[in-house]
JSON list of C-alpha atoms in Angstrom, two decimals:
[
{"chain": "S", "resi": 19, "resn": "MET", "atom": "CA", "xyz": [54.86, 48.78, 51.83]},
{"chain": "S", "resi": 20, "resn": "LYS", "atom": "CA", "xyz": [58.19, 48.84, 53.62]},
{"chain": "S", "resi": 21, "resn": "VAL", "atom": "CA", "xyz": [59.49, 45.57, 55.00]},
{"chain": "S", "resi": 22, "resn": "LYS", "atom": "CA", "xyz": [62.68, 44.98, 56.94]},
{"chain": "S", "resi": 23, "resn": "VAL", "atom": "CA", "xyz": [64.63, 41.77, 56.77]},
{"chain": "S", "resi": 24, "resn": "LEU", "atom": "CA", "xyz": [66.91, 41.49, 59.80]},
{"chain": "S", "resi": 25, "resn": "ILE", "atom": "CA", "xyz": [69.82, 39.13, 59.21]},
{"chain": "S", "resi": 26, "resn": "MET", "atom": "CA", "xyz": [71.93, 38.05, 62.17]},
{"chain": "S", "resi": 27, "resn": "PRO", "atom": "CA", "xyz": [74.86, 35.68, 62.54]},
{"chain": "S", "resi": 28, "resn": "ARG", "atom": "CA", "xyz": [73.70, 32.34, 63.93]},
{"chain": "S", "resi": 29, "resn": "LYS", "atom": "CA", "xyz": [74.20, 31.78, 67.65]},
{"chain": "S", "resi": 30, "resn": "GLY", "atom": "CA", "xyz": [77.62, 30.34, 68.36]},
{"chain": "S", "resi": 31, "resn": "LEU", "atom": "CA", "xyz": [79.09, 31.40, 65.05]},
{"chain": "S", "resi": 32, "resn": "LEU", "atom": "CA", "xyz": [81.89, 33.86, 64.66]},
{"chain": "S", "resi": 33, "resn": "ASP", "atom": "CA", "xyz": [80.78, 37.48, 64.87]},
{"chain": "S", "resi": 34, "resn": "PRO", "atom": "CA", "xyz": [84.03, 39.45, 64.98]},
{"chain": "S", "resi": 35, "resn": "GLU", "atom": "CA", "xyz": [82.31, 42.81, 64.62]},
{"chain": "S", "resi": 36, "resn": "GLY", "atom": "CA", "xyz": [79.93, 42.03, 67.47]},
{"chain": "S", "resi": 37, "resn": "ARG", "atom": "CA", "xyz": [82.81, 40.92, 69.66]},
{"chain": "S", "resi": 38, "resn": "ALA", "atom": "CA", "xyz": [84.79, 44.05, 68.86]},
{"chain": "S", "resi": 39, "resn": "VAL", "atom": "CA", "xyz": [81.84, 46.31, 69.70]},
{"chain": "S", "resi": 40, "resn": "LYS", "atom": "CA", "xyz": [81.24, 44.40, 72.93]},
{"chain": "S", "resi": 41, "resn": "GLU", "atom": "CA", "xyz": [84.86, 44.77, 74.05]},
{"chain": "S", "resi": 42, "resn": "MET", "atom": "CA", "xyz": [84.91, 48.44, 73.16]},
{"chain": "S", "resi": 43, "resn": "LEU", "atom": "CA", "xyz": [81.69, 49.14, 75.09]},
{"chain": "S", "resi": 44, "resn": "LEU", "atom": "CA", "xyz": [82.96, 47.22, 78.12]},
{"chain": "S", "resi": 45, "resn": "GLU", "atom": "CA", "xyz": [86.19, 49.23, 78.04]},
{"chain": "S", "resi": 46, "resn": "GLU", "atom": "CA", "xyz": [84.11, 52.41, 77.89]},
{"chain": "S", "resi": 47, "resn": "GLY", "atom": "CA", "xyz": [82.22, 51.35, 81.00]},
{"chain": "S", "resi": 48, "resn": "PHE", "atom": "CA", "xyz": [78.96, 50.07, 79.51]},
{"chain": "S", "resi": 49, "resn": "PRO", "atom": "CA", "xyz": [78.14, 46.70, 81.08]},
{"chain": "S", "resi": 50, "resn": "VAL", "atom": "CA", "xyz": [76.80, 44.99, 77.97]},
{"chain": "S", "resi": 51, "resn": "ARG", "atom": "CA", "xyz": [76.17, 41.25, 78.23]},
{"chain": "S", "resi": 52, "resn": "GLU", "atom": "CA", "xyz": [76.18, 40.43, 74.55]},
{"chain": "S", "resi": 53, "resn": "VAL", "atom": "CA", "xyz": [76.49, 42.22, 71.23]},
{"chain": "S", "resi": 54, "resn": "LYS", "atom": "CA", "xyz": [75.65, 40.89, 67.79]},
{"chain": "S", "resi": 55, "resn": "VAL", "atom": "CA", "xyz": [76.09, 42.78, 64.58]},
{"chain": "S", "resi": 56, "resn": "GLY", "atom": "CA", "xyz": [73.98, 41.89, 61.60]},
{"chain": "S", "resi": 57, "resn": "LYS", "atom": "CA", "xyz": [72.47, 43.37, 58.50]},
{"chain": "S", "resi": 58, "resn": "VAL", "atom": "CA", "xyz": [69.13, 44.93, 57.77]},
{"chain": "S", "resi": 59, "resn": "VAL", "atom": "CA", "xyz": [67.69, 45.04, 54.27]},
{"chain": "S", "resi": 60, "resn": "GLU", "atom": "CA", "xyz": [64.77, 47.43, 53.93]},
{"chain": "S", "resi": 61, "resn": "LEU", "atom": "CA", "xyz": [62.60, 46.68, 50.92]},
{"chain": "S", "resi": 62, "resn": "GLU", "atom": "CA", "xyz": [59.89, 48.86, 49.46]},
{"chain": "S", "resi": 63, "resn": "VAL", "atom": "CA", "xyz": [57.62, 46.44, 47.64]},
{"chain": "S", "resi": 64, "resn": "GLU", "atom": "CA", "xyz": [54.02, 45.75, 46.65]},
{"chain": "S", "resi": 65, "resn": "GLU", "atom": "CA", "xyz": [51.72, 44.32, 49.32]},
{"chain": "S", "resi": 66, "resn": "THR", "atom": "CA", "xyz": [51.74, 41.03, 47.43]},
{"chain": "S", "resi": 67, "resn": "ALA", "atom": "CA", "xyz": [55.53, 40.69, 47.28]},
{"chain": "S", "resi": 68, "resn": "ASP", "atom": "CA", "xyz": [56.95, 37.37, 48.42]},
{"chain": "S", "resi": 69, "resn": "VAL", "atom": "CA", "xyz": [59.47, 38.73, 50.89]},
{"chain": "S", "resi": 70, "resn": "LYS", "atom": "CA", "xyz": [60.12, 35.30, 52.40]},
{"chain": "S", "resi": 71, "resn": "THR", "atom": "CA", "xyz": [61.33, 34.01, 49.03]},
{"chain": "S", "resi": 72, "resn": "ILE", "atom": "CA", "xyz": [63.42, 37.12, 48.44]},
{"chain": "S", "resi": 73, "resn": "ALA", "atom": "CA", "xyz": [65.03, 36.70, 51.85]},
{"chain": "S", "resi": 74, "resn": "GLU", "atom": "CA", "xyz": [65.68, 32.97, 51.64]},
{"chain": "S", "resi": 75, "resn": "LYS", "atom": "CA", "xyz": [66.78, 32.87, 48.02]},
{"chain": "S", "resi": 76, "resn": "TYR", "atom": "CA", "xyz": [68.83, 36.05, 47.76]},
{"chain": "S", "resi": 77, "resn": "LEU", "atom": "CA", "xyz": [69.58, 37.73, 51.07]},
{"chain": "S", "resi": 78, "resn": "VAL", "atom": "CA", "xyz": [70.27, 35.12, 53.73]},
{"chain": "S", "resi": 79, "resn": "ASN", "atom": "CA", "xyz": [72.91, 32.41, 53.95]},
{"chain": "S", "resi": 80, "resn": "PRO", "atom": "CA", "xyz": [71.12, 29.85, 56.16]},
{"chain": "S", "resi": 81, "resn": "LEU", "atom": "CA", "xyz": [74.38, 28.08, 57.01]},
{"chain": "S", "resi": 82, "resn": "VAL", "atom": "CA", "xyz": [75.66, 31.01, 59.00]},
{"chain": "S", "resi": 83, "resn": "GLU", "atom": "CA", "xyz": [72.75, 33.44, 59.29]},
{"chain": "S", "resi": 84, "resn": "GLU", "atom": "CA", "xyz": [69.22, 33.54, 60.59]},
{"chain": "S", "resi": 85, "resn": "TYR", "atom": "CA", "xyz": [66.64, 36.15, 59.74]},
{"chain": "S", "resi": 86, "resn": "GLN", "atom": "CA", "xyz": [63.35, 37.66, 60.68]},
{"chain": "S", "resi": 87, "resn": "ILE", "atom": "CA", "xyz": [60.92, 39.81, 58.71]},
{"chain": "S", "resi": 88, "resn": "GLU", "atom": "CA", "xyz": [59.40, 42.92, 60.27]},
{"chain": "H", "resi": 28, "resn": "MET", "atom": "CA", "xyz": [66.90, 43.06, 77.94]},
{"chain": "H", "resi": 29, "resn": "LYS", "atom": "CA", "xyz": [67.61, 42.82, 74.23]},
{"chain": "H", "resi": 30, "resn": "VAL", "atom": "CA", "xyz": [67.60, 46.03, 72.24]},
{"chain": "H", "resi": 31, "resn": "LYS", "atom": "CA", "xyz": [68.17, 46.47, 68.54]},
{"chain": "H", "resi": 32, "resn": "VAL", "atom": "CA", "xyz": [69.77, 49.53, 67.04]},
{"chain": "H", "resi": 33, "resn": "LEU", "atom": "CA", "xyz": [68.90, 49.75, 63.34]},
{"chain": "H", "resi": 34, "resn": "ILE", "atom": "CA", "xyz": [71.37, 51.89, 61.42]},
{"chain": "H", "resi": 35, "resn": "MET", "atom": "CA", "xyz": [70.50, 52.92, 57.86]},
{"chain": "H", "resi": 36, "resn": "PRO", "atom": "CA", "xyz": [72.26, 55.09, 55.31]},
{"chain": "H", "resi": 37, "resn": "ARG", "atom": "CA", "xyz": [70.67, 58.55, 55.22]},
{"chain": "H", "resi": 38, "resn": "LYS", "atom": "CA", "xyz": [68.16, 59.18, 52.45]},
{"chain": "H", "resi": 39, "resn": "GLY", "atom": "CA", "xyz": [69.89, 60.42, 49.32]},
{"chain": "H", "resi": 40, "resn": "LEU", "atom": "CA", "xyz": [73.29, 59.16, 50.34]},
{"chain": "H", "resi": 41, "resn": "LEU", "atom": "CA", "xyz": [75.22, 56.52, 48.51]},
{"chain": "H", "resi": 42, "resn": "ASP", "atom": "CA", "xyz": [74.12, 52.98, 49.33]},
{"chain": "H", "resi": 43, "resn": "PRO", "atom": "CA", "xyz": [75.96, 50.81, 46.81]},
{"chain": "H", "resi": 44, "resn": "GLU", "atom": "CA", "xyz": [74.94, 47.54, 48.47]},
{"chain": "H", "resi": 45, "resn": "GLY", "atom": "CA", "xyz": [71.27, 48.57, 48.44]},
{"chain": "H", "resi": 46, "resn": "ARG", "atom": "CA", "xyz": [71.50, 49.57, 44.81]},
{"chain": "H", "resi": 47, "resn": "ALA", "atom": "CA", "xyz": [73.16, 46.29, 43.89]},
{"chain": "H", "resi": 48, "resn": "VAL", "atom": "CA", "xyz": [70.49, 44.26, 45.69]},
{"chain": "H", "resi": 49, "resn": "LYS", "atom": "CA", "xyz": [67.75, 46.30, 44.03]},
{"chain": "H", "resi": 50, "resn": "GLU", "atom": "CA", "xyz": [69.17, 45.74, 40.54]},
{"chain": "H", "resi": 51, "resn": "MET", "atom": "CA", "xyz": [69.64, 42.03, 41.17]},
{"chain": "H", "resi": 52, "resn": "LEU", "atom": "CA", "xyz": [66.06, 41.61, 42.45]},
{"chain": "H", "resi": 53, "resn": "LEU", "atom": "CA", "xyz": [64.66, 43.54, 39.47]},
{"chain": "H", "resi": 54, "resn": "GLU", "atom": "CA", "xyz": [66.64, 41.31, 37.12]},
{"chain": "H", "resi": 55, "resn": "GLU", "atom": "CA", "xyz": [65.22, 38.27, 38.90]},
{"chain": "H", "resi": 56, "resn": "GLY", "atom": "CA", "xyz": [61.70, 39.56, 38.34]},
{"chain": "H", "resi": 57, "resn": "PHE", "atom": "CA", "xyz": [60.86, 41.00, 41.75]},
{"chain": "H", "resi": 58, "resn": "PRO", "atom": "CA", "xyz": [59.34, 44.47, 41.27]},
{"chain": "H", "resi": 59, "resn": "VAL", "atom": "CA", "xyz": [61.02, 46.17, 44.23]},
{"chain": "H", "resi": 60, "resn": "ARG", "atom": "CA", "xyz": [60.66, 49.94, 44.42]},
{"chain": "H", "resi": 61, "resn": "GLU", "atom": "CA", "xyz": [63.55, 50.66, 46.74]},
{"chain": "H", "resi": 62, "resn": "VAL", "atom": "CA", "xyz": [66.17, 48.75, 48.68]},
{"chain": "H", "resi": 63, "resn": "LYS", "atom": "CA", "xyz": [68.37, 50.01, 51.48]},
{"chain": "H", "resi": 64, "resn": "VAL", "atom": "CA", "xyz": [71.00, 48.01, 53.27]},
{"chain": "H", "resi": 65, "resn": "GLY", "atom": "CA", "xyz": [72.01, 48.94, 56.77]},
{"chain": "H", "resi": 66, "resn": "LYS", "atom": "CA", "xyz": [73.32, 47.45, 59.97]},
{"chain": "H", "resi": 67, "resn": "VAL", "atom": "CA", "xyz": [71.64, 46.09, 63.04]},
{"chain": "H", "resi": 68, "resn": "VAL", "atom": "CA", "xyz": [73.41, 45.97, 66.38]},
{"chain": "H", "resi": 69, "resn": "GLU", "atom": "CA", "xyz": [71.66, 43.77, 68.92]},
{"chain": "H", "resi": 70, "resn": "LEU", "atom": "CA", "xyz": [72.64, 44.58, 72.49]},
{"chain": "H", "resi": 71, "resn": "GLU", "atom": "CA", "xyz": [71.89, 42.55, 75.57]},
{"chain": "H", "resi": 72, "resn": "VAL", "atom": "CA", "xyz": [72.01, 45.06, 78.41]},
{"chain": "H", "resi": 73, "resn": "GLU", "atom": "CA", "xyz": [70.55, 45.97, 81.79]},
{"chain": "H", "resi": 74, "resn": "GLU", "atom": "CA", "xyz": [67.12, 47.62, 81.81]},
{"chain": "H", "resi": 75, "resn": "THR", "atom": "CA", "xyz": [68.81, 50.86, 82.89]},
{"chain": "H", "resi": 76, "resn": "ALA", "atom": "CA", "xyz": [71.35, 50.94, 80.06]},
{"chain": "H", "resi": 77, "resn": "ASP", "atom": "CA", "xyz": [71.60, 54.17, 78.13]},
{"chain": "H", "resi": 78, "resn": "VAL", "atom": "CA", "xyz": [71.21, 52.73, 74.65]},
{"chain": "H", "resi": 79, "resn": "LYS", "atom": "CA", "xyz": [70.71, 56.15, 73.08]},
{"chain": "H", "resi": 80, "resn": "THR", "atom": "CA", "xyz": [74.15, 57.25, 74.26]},
{"chain": "H", "resi": 81, "resn": "ILE", "atom": "CA", "xyz": [75.72, 53.98, 73.14]},
{"chain": "H", "resi": 82, "resn": "ALA", "atom": "CA", "xyz": [74.16, 54.39, 69.70]},
{"chain": "H", "resi": 83, "resn": "GLU", "atom": "CA", "xyz": [74.98, 58.06, 69.22]},
{"chain": "H", "resi": 84, "resn": "LYS", "atom": "CA", "xyz": [78.47, 57.97, 70.68]},
{"chain": "H", "resi": 85, "resn": "TYR", "atom": "CA", "xyz": [79.76, 54.65, 69.38]},
{"chain": "H", "resi": 86, "resn": "LEU", "atom": "CA", "xyz": [77.57, 53.04, 66.75]},
{"chain": "H", "resi": 87, "resn": "VAL", "atom": "CA", "xyz": [76.15, 55.69, 64.44]},
{"chain": "H", "resi": 88, "resn": "ASN", "atom": "CA", "xyz": [77.84, 58.21, 62.19]},
{"chain": "H", "resi": 89, "resn": "PRO", "atom": "CA", "xyz": [75.18, 60.93, 62.07]},
{"chain": "H", "resi": 90, "resn": "LEU", "atom": "CA", "xyz": [76.70, 62.53, 58.98]},
{"chain": "H", "resi": 91, "resn": "VAL", "atom": "CA", "xyz": [75.80, 59.59, 56.81]},
{"chain": "H", "resi": 92, "resn": "GLU", "atom": "CA", "xyz": [73.57, 57.37, 58.93]},
{"chain": "H", "resi": 93, "resn": "GLU", "atom": "CA", "xyz": [70.32, 57.54, 60.82]},
{"chain": "H", "resi": 94, "resn": "TYR", "atom": "CA", "xyz": [69.15, 55.09, 63.43]},
{"chain": "H", "resi": 95, "resn": "GLN", "atom": "CA", "xyz": [66.23, 53.83, 65.40]},
{"chain": "H", "resi": 96, "resn": "ILE", "atom": "CA", "xyz": [66.06, 51.80, 68.59]},
{"chain": "H", "resi": 97, "resn": "GLU", "atom": "CA", "xyz": [63.67, 48.85, 68.85]}
]
């Protein structure tokens, strides 16, 4: 099965890429309210794979990132 | 509304970060079949916002990336 782990910067933490994209889109006339840039890790694994452990142990830094599995 | 644009390297194209994560997970004993690493851009916009145009004009390089909107 394919599983996506979406990893975003925690609210309130520095997200320079998100800020840059937001400013650029505003300058281009798109009235965006907020932009965050994160990472997505797409895993192709067995049904039984422990994706939560993979995410928490190897992919996500909980100090500065939060994640969700899709 | 919040919209996510998921941007992944095109199939067959170089994805060094995905390959590195795959090798590391295999070494750690997780039998992953494939790993891809991409970007996610989360936009907070008006209901009427043209997210497709934002993605195709500013966020995605169609030569090497493909995207989906969630």
